[in-house]
Coordinates of N, CA and C in Angstrom, one line a residue:
M21 N -13.9 21.6 9.7 CA -14.6 22.0 8.5 C -15.9 22.4 8.6
S22 N -16.3 23.5 8.2 CA -17.8 24.0 8.3 C -18.6 23.4 7.3
V23 N -19.9 23.5 7.5 CA -20.9 22.9 6.8 C -20.9 23.5 5.3
K24 N -20.7 25.0 5.3 CA -20.6 25.6 4.0 C -19.5 25.1 3.3
K25 N -18.4 25.0 3.9 CA -17.1 24.5 3.2 C -17.4 23.1 2.6
I26 N -18.0 22.2 3.3 CA -18.3 20.8 2.7 C -19.3 20.8 1.5
L27 N -20.1 21.7 1.5 CA -21.1 21.9 0.4 C -20.4 22.5 -0.8
L28 N -19.6 23.5 -0.5 CA -18.9 24.1 -1.6 C -17.8 23.2 -2.3
L29 N -17.1 22.4 -1.3 CA -16.2 21.4 -1.8 C -16.8 20.3 -2.7
G30 N -18.0 19.9 -2.3 CA -18.8 18.8 -3.1 C -19.1 19.4 -4.5
A31 N -19.6 20.6 -4.6 CA -20.0 21.0 -5.8 C -18.8 21.4 -6.8
A32 N -17.7 21.8 -6.0 CA -16.4 22.1 -6.9 C -15.8 20.9 -7.4
S33 N -15.8 19.9 -6.5 CA -15.1 18.6 -6.9 C -15.9 18.0 -8.1
I34 N -17.2 17.9 -7.9 CA -18.0 17.2 -9.1 C -17.8 18.0 -10.4
A35 N -17.9 19.3 -10.3 CA -17.7 20.2 -11.6 C -16.2 20.0 -12.2
A36 N -15.4 20.1 -11.3 CA -13.9 20.0 -11.8 C -13.6 18.7 -12.4
V37 N -14.0 17.6 -11.8 CA -13.7 16.2 -12.3 C -14.5 15.9 -13.6
S38 N -15.8 16.3 -13.6 CA -16.7 16.1 -14.7 C -16.0 16.8 -15.9
A39 N -15.5 18.1 -15.8 CA -15.1 18.8 -16.9 C -13.7 18.3 -17.2
T40 N -12.9 17.7 -16.4 CA -11.6 17.1 -16.8 C -11.7 15.8 -17.6
A41 N -12.8 15.0 -17.1 CA -13.1 13.8 -17.8 C -13.5 14.0 -19.2
A42 N -14.4 15.0 -19.3 CA -15.2 15.2 -20.6 C -14.0 15.6 -21.6
V43 N -13.1 16.5 -21.1 CA -12.0 16.9 -22.1 C -11.2 15.7 -22.4
A44 N -10.9 14.9 -21.5 CA -10.1 13.7 -21.8 C -10.8 12.6 -22.7
G45 N -12.1 12.9 -22.7 CA -12.8 11.9 -23.5 C -13.3 10.7 -22.7
G46 N -13.1 10.8 -21.5 CA -13.5 9.6 -20.6 C -14.9 9.7 -20.0
Y47 N -15.7 10.8 -20.3 CA -16.9 10.9 -19.9 C -18.0 11.1 -20.9
T48 N -18.9 10.4 -21.0 CA -20.0 10.6 -21.9 C -21.4 10.4 -21.2
H49 N -22.3 11.4 -21.4 CA -23.6 11.3 -20.6 C -24.4 10.2 -21.1
E50 N -24.9 9.3 -20.1 CA -25.7 8.2 -20.3 C -27.2 8.5 -19.7
P51 N -28.2 8.2 -20.5 CA -29.5 8.6 -19.9 C -29.9 7.6 -18.8
M52 N -30.7 8.1 -18.0 CA -31.2 7.2 -16.7 C -31.8 6.0 -17.3
S53 N -31.3 5.0 -16.7 CA -31.9 3.7 -17.2 C -33.1 3.2 -16.4
S54 N -33.8 2.4 -16.9 CA -35.1 1.8 -16.3 C -34.7 1.0 -15.0
G55 N -33.6 0.5 -15.0 CA -33.2 -0.4 -13.9 C -31.7 -0.1 -13.7
G56 N -31.2 -0.8 -12.5 CA -29.8 -0.6 -12.2 C -29.4 -1.7 -11.4
S57 N -28.3 -1.5 -10.5 CA -27.8 -2.6 -9.7 C -27.5 -2.2 -8.3
Y58 N -27.4 -3.3 -7.4 CA -27.2 -3.0 -6.1 C -25.7 -3.3 -5.7
Y59 N -25.2 -2.7 -4.6 CA -23.8 -3.1 -4.2 C -23.7 -3.1 -2.8
L60 N -22.6 -3.8 -2.4 CA -22.4 -4.0 -0.9 C -20.8 -3.6 -0.9
E61 N -20.3 -2.9 0.2 CA -18.8 -2.5 0.3 C -18.5 -2.9 1.7
G62 N -17.3 -3.4 2.0 CA -16.6 -3.4 3.2 C -15.3 -2.6 3.3
H63 N -15.2 -1.9 4.3 CA -13.9 -1.1 4.4 C -13.1 -1.3 5.8
A64 N -11.9 -1.1 5.8 CA -11.0 -1.2 6.9 C -9.8 -0.2 6.7
G65 N -9.5 0.4 7.9 CA -8.3 1.4 7.7 C -8.0 2.2 8.9
Y66 N -7.7 3.4 8.8 CA -7.3 4.4 9.9 C -8.1 5.5 10.0
A67 N -8.6 5.9 11.2 CA -9.3 7.2 11.4 C -8.5 8.2 12.2
R68 N -8.3 9.3 11.8 CA -7.6 10.3 12.4 C -8.6 11.2 13.3
Q69 N -8.6 11.1 14.7 CA -9.4 12.0 15.5 C -8.5 12.6 16.5
N70 N -8.2 13.8 16.5 CA -7.2 14.4 17.2 C -7.7 15.0 18.6
Y71 N -8.0 14.0 19.5 CA -8.4 14.4 21.0 C -7.2 14.9 21.7
L72 N -6.0 14.4 21.2 CA -4.6 14.6 22.0 C -4.3 16.0 22.0
D73 N -4.6 16.7 20.9 CA -4.1 18.2 20.8 C -5.3 19.2 21.2
N74 N -6.4 18.6 21.6 CA -7.6 19.6 21.8 C -7.3 20.1 23.1
V75 N -7.4 21.4 23.4 CA -7.1 22.1 24.5 C -8.1 21.6 25.7
R76 N -9.3 21.5 25.3 CA -10.3 21.1 26.5 C -10.1 19.7 26.9
W77 N -9.9 18.7 26.0 CA -9.7 17.4 26.4 C -8.4 17.1 27.1
R78 N -7.4 17.9 26.7 CA -6.2 17.9 27.5 C -6.3 18.3 28.9
A79 N -7.0 19.4 29.1 CA -7.1 20.0 30.4 C -8.1 19.2 31.3
S80 N -9.0 18.5 30.8 CA -10.1 17.8 31.7 C -9.9 16.4 31.6
S81 N -9.2 15.8 30.7 CA -9.0 14.3 30.8 C -7.7 13.7 30.8
G82 N -7.5 12.5 30.6 CA -6.1 11.9 30.6 C -5.7 11.6 29.2
V83 N -6.2 12.1 28.2 CA -5.8 11.8 26.8 C -4.3 11.9 26.6
N84 N -3.7 12.7 27.4 CA -2.2 13.0 27.1 C -1.4 12.5 28.1
T85 N -1.9 11.6 29.0 CA -1.2 10.9 30.1 C -1.2 9.3 30.2
N86 N -2.0 8.8 29.3 CA -2.0 7.4 29.1 C -1.5 6.9 27.7
S87 N -1.0 5.7 27.8 CA -0.5 5.2 26.4 C -1.5 4.2 25.7
A88 N -1.3 4.1 24.5 CA -2.2 3.3 23.6 C -3.7 3.5 23.7
N89 N -3.9 4.9 23.8 CA -5.4 5.3 23.9 C -6.1 5.7 22.8
N90 N -5.5 5.7 21.6 CA -6.0 6.1 20.4 C -6.4 7.7 20.3
A91 N -5.8 8.5 21.2 CA -6.2 9.8 21.3 C -5.9 10.6 20.1
S92 N -5.0 10.1 19.2 CA -4.7 10.8 17.8 C -5.6 10.1 16.8
G93 N -5.9 8.8 17.0 CA -6.6 8.1 15.8 C -6.4 6.5 16.1
G94 N -7.0 5.7 15.2 CA -6.8 4.3 15.4 C -7.6 3.6 14.2
F95 N -7.7 2.4 14.5 CA -8.5 1.5 13.6 C -9.9 1.9 13.4
S96 N -10.3 1.9 12.2 CA -11.7 2.1 11.8 C -12.1 1.2 10.6
G97 N -13.4 0.8 10.8 CA -14.0 -0.2 9.7 C -15.5 0.2 9.5
G98 N -16.0 -0.3 8.4 CA -17.4 0.0 8.2 C -17.9 -0.8 7.0
F99 N -19.2 -0.6 6.5 CA -19.7 -1.2 5.5 C -20.9 -0.3 4.9
D100 N -21.2 -0.4 3.6 CA -22.2 0.3 3.1 C -23.0 -0.5 2.0
A101 N -24.2 -0.2 1.7 CA -24.9 -0.7 0.8 C -25.6 0.4 -0.1
G102 N -25.6 0.1 -1.4 CA -26.1 1.2 -2.3 C -26.9 0.6 -3.6
Y103 N -27.5 1.7 -4.3 CA -28.2 1.3 -5.5 C -27.7 2.3 -6.6
N104 N -27.2 1.6 -7.6 CA -26.6 2.4 -8.9 C -27.9 2.7 -9.7
F105 N -28.3 3.9 -9.9 CA -29.3 4.2 -10.8 C -29.0 4.1 -12.2
N106 N -27.6 4.6 -12.6 CA -26.9 4.2 -13.8 C -25.6 4.3 -13.7
R107 N -24.8 4.6 -14.7 CA -23.2 4.5 -14.7 C -22.8 5.7 -13.8
N108 N -23.5 6.7 -13.6 CA -22.9 7.9 -12.9 C -23.5 8.2 -11.5
Y109 N -24.7 7.7 -11.1 CA -25.3 8.2 -9.9 C -25.8 6.9 -9.2
A110 N -25.7 7.2 -7.8 CA -26.0 6.1 -6.8 C -26.6 6.7 -5.6
L111 N -27.1 6.0 -4.9 CA -27.6 6.3 -3.4 C -27.1 5.3 -2.3
E112 N -26.5 5.7 -1.4 CA -25.9 4.8 -0.4 C -26.1 5.2 1.0
L113 N -26.3 4.0 1.8 CA -26.4 4.0 3.1 C -25.3 3.2 3.8
G114 N -24.5 3.9 4.8 CA -23.4 3.3 5.3 C -23.3 3.5 6.9
W115 N -22.3 2.8 7.4 CA -22.0 2.8 8.8 C -20.5 2.6 9.0
F116 N -19.9 3.5 9.9 CA -18.4 3.3 10.2 C -18.3 3.3 11.8
Y117 N -17.4 2.3 12.3 CA -16.8 2.2 13.6 C -15.7 3.2 13.7
L118 N -15.7 4.1 14.7 CA -14.6 4.9 14.9 C -13.8 4.5 16.2
P119 N -12.5 4.9 16.3 CA -11.6 4.5 17.3 C -12.1 4.8 18.7
T120 N -12.0 3.9 19.7 CA -12.3 4.2 21.1 C -11.1 5.0 21.7
V121 N -11.4 5.9 22.7 CA -10.4 6.6 23.2 C -10.4 6.7 24.8
N122 N -9.4 6.2 25.5 CA -9.3 6.2 26.8 C -9.3 7.6 27.4
T123 N -10.2 8.1 28.0 CA -10.3 9.4 28.6 C -9.6 9.5 30.2
M124 N -9.2 8.5 30.8 CA -8.6 8.5 32.1 C -7.2 8.7 32.2
T125 N -6.7 9.2 33.3 CA -5.2 9.2 33.4 C -4.6 7.8 33.4
G126 N -3.4 7.8 33.2 CA -2.5 6.6 33.2 C -2.7 5.6 34.3
S127 N -2.8 6.2 35.5 CA -2.9 5.4 36.8 C -4.4 4.8 37.0
A128 N -5.3 5.4 36.4 CA -6.7 5.1 36.7 C -7.2 3.9 35.7
V129 N -8.2 3.3 36.2 CA -8.9 2.1 35.3 C -9.4 2.9 34.0
P130 N -9.1 2.4 32.8 CA -9.6 2.9 31.7 C -11.0 3.1 31.5
A131 N -11.4 4.2 31.0 CA -12.8 4.5 30.6 C -12.9 4.9 29.1
Y132 N -13.5 4.4 28.2 CA -13.3 4.6 27.0 C -14.6 5.4 26.3
L133 N -14.2 6.4 25.6 CA -15.2 7.1 24.7 C -15.4 6.1 23.4
K134 N -16.6 5.8 23.2 CA -16.8 5.0 22.0 C -17.7 5.8 21.0
S135 N -17.5 5.7 19.7 CA -18.2 6.4 18.8 C -18.4 5.7 17.5
W136 N -19.4 6.1 16.7 CA -19.6 5.6 15.4 C -20.5 6.5 14.5
A137 N -20.5 6.3 13.3 CA -21.2 7.3 12.3 C -22.0 6.4 11.4
A138 N -23.3 6.7 11.2 CA -24.1 6.4 10.0 C -24.4 7.4 9.1
Y139 N -24.6 7.1 7.8 CA -24.9 8.1 6.9 C -25.7 7.7 5.7
L140 N -26.3 8.7 5.1 CA -27.1 8.5 3.8 C -26.4 9.5 2.8
A141 N -26.0 9.1 1.6 CA -25.4 10.0 0.8 C -25.6 9.7 -0.6
G142 N -25.6 10.7 -1.5 CA -25.6 10.5 -2.9 C -24.3 10.3 -3.5
K143 N -24.2 9.4 -4.4 CA -22.7 9.1 -4.9 C -22.6 9.5 -6.4
F144 N -21.7 10.1 -6.8 CA -21.3 10.6 -8.1 C -20.2 9.9 -8.7
M145 N -20.2 9.2 -9.9 CA -19.0 8.5 -10.3 C -18.7 8.9 -11.8
V146 N -17.4 8.9 -12.0 CA -17.0 9.2 -13.3 C -15.8 8.2 -13.7
P147 N -15.9 7.6 -14.9 CA -14.9 6.8 -15.3 C -13.6 7.5 -15.7
M148 N -12.4 7.1 -15.3 CA -11.2 7.7 -15.6 C -10.5 7.3 -16.9
A149 N -10.4 8.3 -18.0 CA -9.9 7.9 -19.1 C -8.4 7.3 -19.2
W150 N -7.6 7.8 -18.3 CA -6.2 7.4 -18.1 C -5.9 6.3 -17.2
M151 N -7.0 5.7 -16.6 CA -6.8 4.5 -15.7 C -8.0 3.5 -16.0
Q152 N -7.5 2.4 -16.7 CA -8.5 1.5 -17.2 C -9.2 0.9 -16.1
D153 N -10.6 0.6 -16.2 CA -11.5 0.0 -15.3 C -11.5 0.7 -14.0
T154 N -11.2 2.0 -13.9 CA -11.2 2.8 -12.6 C -12.2 4.0 -12.8
D155 N -12.9 4.2 -11.6 CA -13.9 5.2 -11.5 C -13.4 6.0 -10.3
W156 N -13.6 7.4 -10.6 CA -13.4 8.4 -9.4 C -14.9 8.6 -8.8
F157 N -15.0 8.6 -7.5 CA -16.3 8.8 -7.0 C -16.3 10.0 -5.9
F158 N -17.4 10.6 -5.7 CA -17.5 11.5 -4.8 C -18.9 11.3 -4.1
K159 N -18.9 11.3 -2.8 CA -20.2 11.1 -2.0 C -20.5 12.4 -1.1
L160 N -21.8 12.9 -1.1 CA -22.1 13.9 -0.3 C -23.4 13.6 0.3
G161 N -23.5 13.8 1.7 CA -24.8 13.4 2.4 C -24.9 13.9 3.8
V162 N -25.6 13.3 4.6 CA -25.9 13.6 6.0 C -25.4 12.4 6.8
A163 N -24.8 12.8 8.0 CA -24.3 11.7 8.8 C -25.0 11.8 10.2
Y164 N -25.2 10.7 10.9 CA -25.7 10.6 12.2 C -24.6 10.1 13.1
R165 N -24.0 10.9 14.0 CA -23.0 10.4 14.7 C -23.3 10.2 16.3
S166 N -22.8 9.2 16.8 CA -23.0 9.0 18.4 C -21.7 8.7 19.0
A167 N -21.7 9.3 20.2 CA -20.4 9.2 21.0 C -21.0 9.0 22.5
T168 N -20.3 7.9 23.2 CA -20.8 7.6 24.6 C -19.5 7.6 25.5
I169 N -19.5 7.8 26.7 CA -18.5 7.6 27.6 C -19.3 7.1 28.9
P170 N -18.7 6.2 29.6 CA -19.2 5.4 30.7 C -19.4 6.3 32.0
A171 N -20.1 5.9 33.0 CA -20.4 6.7 34.2 C -19.1 7.3 34.9
A172 N -18.1 6.2 34.9 CA -16.8 6.8 35.5 C -16.2 8.0 34.9
A173 N -16.1 8.0 33.6 CA -15.7 9.1 32.8 C -16.5 10.3 32.9
Q174 N -17.8 10.1 32.9 CA -18.7 11.2 33.1 C -18.5 11.9 34.4
S175 N -18.3 11.2 35.4 CA -18.0 11.8 36.8 C -16.7 12.6 36.8
S176 N -15.6 12.0 36.3 CA -14.4 12.4 36.2 C -14.2 13.6 35.3
L177 N -15.0 13.7 34.2 CA -14.9 14.9 33.4 C -15.9 16.0 33.7
A178 N -16.8 15.7 34.6 CA -17.8 16.6 35.2 C -18.6 17.1 34.0
V179 N -19.2 16.3 33.3 CA -20.2 16.6 32.2 C -21.5 16.2 32.6
T180 N -22.5 16.8 31.9 CA -23.8 16.6 32.3 C -24.4 15.3 31.7
S181 N -23.8 14.7 30.7 CA -24.4 13.6 30.1 C -23.2 12.7 29.5
G182 N -23.5 11.5 29.6 CA -22.4 10.5 28.9 C -22.8 10.2 27.5
N183 N -23.8 10.7 26.8 CA -24.1 10.4 25.5 C -24.2 11.7 24.7
S184 N -23.8 11.6 23.5 CA -24.0 12.8 22.5 C -24.2 12.2 21.1
T185 N -25.2 12.7 20.6 CA -25.6 12.4 19.2 C -26.0 13.7 18.4
Y186 N -25.7 13.7 17.2 CA -26.0 14.8 16.2 C -25.9 14.4 14.8
W187 N -26.6 15.4 14.0 CA -26.5 15.2 12.6 C -25.7 16.3 12.0
H188 N -24.9 16.0 11.0 CA -24.1 17.0 10.3 C -23.8 16.4 8.9
P189 N -23.5 17.3 8.0 CA -23.1 16.8 6.6 C -21.8 16.0 6.7
M190 N -21.7 15.2 5.6 CA -20.4 14.3 5.5 C -20.1 14.3 4.0
F191 N -18.8 13.9 3.7 CA -18.3 13.6 2.2 C -17.3 12.6 2.3
A192 N -17.2 12.0 1.1 CA -16.2 10.9 0.8 C -15.8 11.0 -0.6
T193 N -14.5 10.7 -0.8 CA -14.1 10.6 -2.2 C -13.0 9.4 -2.3
G194 N -12.8 9.0 -3.6 CA -11.9 8.0 -3.7 C -11.9 7.3 -5.2
L195 N -11.3 6.1 -5.2 CA -11.3 5.4 -6.5 C -11.9 4.0 -6.3
D196 N -12.5 3.5 -7.4 CA -13.1 2.1 -7.4 C -12.3 1.5 -8.7
Y197 N -11.7 0.3 -8.4 CA -11.1 -0.4 -9.6 C -11.8 -1.8 -9.8
S198 N -12.2 -1.9 -10.9 CA -13.1 -3.2 -11.1 C -12.2 -4.3 -11.6
F199 N -12.3 -5.4 -10.8 CA -11.6 -6.7 -11.1 C -12.3 -7.4 -12.0
S200 N -13.7 -7.3 -12.0 CA -14.6 -8.1 -12.7 C -15.9 -7.4 -12.9
D201 N -16.9 -7.9 -13.4 CA -18.2 -7.3 -13.4 C -18.9 -7.2 -12.0
M202 N -18.5 -8.2 -11.1 CA -19.2 -8.1 -9.8 C -18.2 -7.7 -8.6
F203 N -17.0 -7.7 -8.8 CA -16.0 -7.2 -7.8 C -15.2 -6.1 -8.0
S204 N -14.9 -5.2 -7.1 CA -14.1 -4.0 -7.2 C -13.3 -3.8 -6.0
G205 N -12.2 -3.1 -6.1 CA -11.4 -2.7 -5.0 C -11.7 -1.2 -4.6
V206 N -11.7 -0.9 -3.4 CA -12.1 0.6 -3.1 C -11.0 1.3 -2.3
A207 N -10.6 2.5 -2.6 CA -9.7 3.3 -1.8 C -10.5 4.6 -1.5
Q208 N -10.7 4.8 -0.3 CA -11.6 5.9 0.1 C -11.1 6.8 1.2
Y209 N -11.5 8.1 1.2 CA -11.2 9.1 2.3 C -12.7 9.6 2.6
A210 N -13.0 9.5 4.0 CA -14.3 10.0 4.3 C -14.2 11.0 5.5
Y211 N -14.9 12.0 5.5 CA -14.9 13.0 6.5 C -16.2 13.1 7.2
F212 N -16.2 12.8 8.5 CA -17.4 13.1 9.4 C -17.2 14.2 10.4
M213 N -18.0 15.2 10.4 CA -17.7 16.4 11.3 C -17.8 16.0 12.8
G214 N -17.0 16.8 13.5 CA -17.2 16.8 15.0 C -18.2 17.8 15.5
S215 N -18.4 18.0 16.8 CA -19.3 19.0 17.4 C -18.7 19.5 18.5
D216 N -18.9 20.9 18.7 CA -18.4 21.6 19.8 C -19.5 21.7 21.0
K217 N -20.6 20.9 20.8 CA -21.7 20.9 21.7 C -21.8 19.7 22.6
S218 N -21.0 18.6 22.2 CA -21.0 17.4 22.9 C -20.4 17.4 24.3
F219 N -21.0 16.7 25.1 CA -20.5 16.6 26.5 C -20.3 17.9 27.3
K220 N -21.4 18.5 27.5 CA -21.3 19.9 28.1 C -20.9 19.8 29.6
F221 N -20.2 20.7 30.0 CA -19.6 20.8 31.5 C -20.8 21.1 32.4
I222 N -20.9 20.4 33.6 CA -21.8 20.8 34.5 C -21.8 22.2 35.1
A223 N -20.7 22.7 35.2 CA -20.6 24.2 35.6 C -21.2 25.2 34.5
V224 N -22.0 26.0 34.9 CA -22.7 26.8 34.0 C -21.7 27.8 33.2
N225 N -22.2 27.9 31.9 CA -21.5 28.8 31.0 C -19.9 28.4 30.9
S226 N -19.6 27.0 31.1 CA -18.3 26.6 30.9 C -18.1 25.9 29.5
G227 N -19.2 25.7 28.7 CA -19.0 25.2 27.4 C -19.0 23.8 27.3
A228 N -18.4 23.0 26.5 CA -18.4 21.5 26.4 C -17.1 21.0 25.9
L229 N -16.9 19.7 26.2 CA -15.6 19.2 25.8 C -15.6 19.0 24.2
G230 N -16.7 18.6 23.6 CA -16.9 18.5 22.1 C -16.5 17.0 21.6
T231 N -16.8 16.7 20.4 CA -16.4 15.6 19.8 C -15.6 15.9 18.5
M232 N -14.5 15.2 18.3 CA -13.6 15.6 17.3 C -14.0 15.1 15.9
A233 N -13.6 15.8 14.9 CA -14.0 15.3 13.5 C -13.1 14.1 13.2
A234 N -13.6 13.2 12.3 CA -13.0 12.0 12.0 C -12.6 12.0 10.6
N235 N -11.2 11.8 10.3 CA -10.8 11.7 8.9 C -10.5 10.2 8.7
V236 N -11.3 9.6 7.9 CA -11.2 8.1 7.8 C -10.6 7.7 6.5
F237 N -9.5 6.9 6.4 CA -8.9 6.5 5.3 C -8.9 5.0 5.3
T238 N -9.4 4.4 4.1 CA -9.7 3.0 4.1 C -9.4 2.3 2.9
L239 N -9.2 1.0 2.9 CA -9.4 0.2 1.5 C -10.3 -0.8 1.8
G240 N -11.1 -1.2 0.7 CA -12.3 -2.1 0.7 C -12.4 -2.8 -0.5
L241 N -13.5 -3.8 -0.3 CA -13.9 -4.6 -1.4 C -15.4 -4.4 -1.6
A242 N -15.8 -4.3 -2.8 CA -17.2 -4.2 -3.3 C -17.7 -5.3 -4.1
Y243 N -19.0 -5.5 -3.9 CA -19.7 -6.7 -4.5 C -21.0 -6.0 -5.3
K244 N -21.1 -6.2 -6.5 CA -22.2 -5.6 -7.3 C -23.1 -6.8 -7.8
F245 N -24.5 -6.6 -7.6 CA -25.4 -7.6 -8.1 C -26.8 -7.0 -8.5
T246 N -27.5 -7.7 -9.1 CA -28.8 -7.4 -9.6 C -29.8 -8.3 -8.8
V247 N -31.2 -7.9 -8.8 CA -32.2 -8.7 -8.3 C -33.4 -8.7 -9.1

C-alpha cells in the first residue's frame, strides 16, 4: 500500500464514519475541553508478513524450505499510551513486536530476522449509536520500523548490512468497548508499511531483499486515568 493510498484512506474513513454517525444521531460535536485523560493499552494477536511468497526472499533465503519459521506471519504484541484531548480526539505513542522469521534453509542453524515498529499517531473516535458503550476509532501517523538479521544470515544472503530502519506512514482502525469508566476492550487492525530498500545486495545494481508490510490483528485491554 502506497503512502498516497494510506493518506486517502484515512481522510475517506474519517469523513464516511463521521457522516454516518451524524445521520444516525450518534455523533454530536463537543468543544475542546481544558483538560482530558490519559490511557494505556496492551495488545496481543497475529501479524501477517508474507515473506514466504516474496520472489526475492524465496530465491535468496530459506523461508520456503524450513518449518515453523513465521514466513507468512506469527504472534505479535504491543502497547501504547495516549492522551485524550476530548471525546473525539487523542494523541498516541505505541510500539509493536513483529514476528521473527527464520531466513536459513531447513538443514542450517536458524538465523532470525527480528523486527519491531514504533509510532506516533493522531486518534479520531466516534461513538456508535447502534452499539452501546462502543466507539469506532481511526489512527493515522508515522511509524519507525527496525529490522535486523544476524551476521550468519547477512553472509548467506549476500547483503551489505544486517540492519534496516526507516520511517513510513501507518494507520490503524478498530472498536473500543467500555466495560466501565476506566477499562475498555479493544479490537484493532494496524498496518505498517514495508520497504523495498531494506537489506541491499552486495552485487551492484541487484536491488534489495526488502522488508514486508505487517498487517497486525489484535485484541487488547485499555486503562483510562487522570492525573
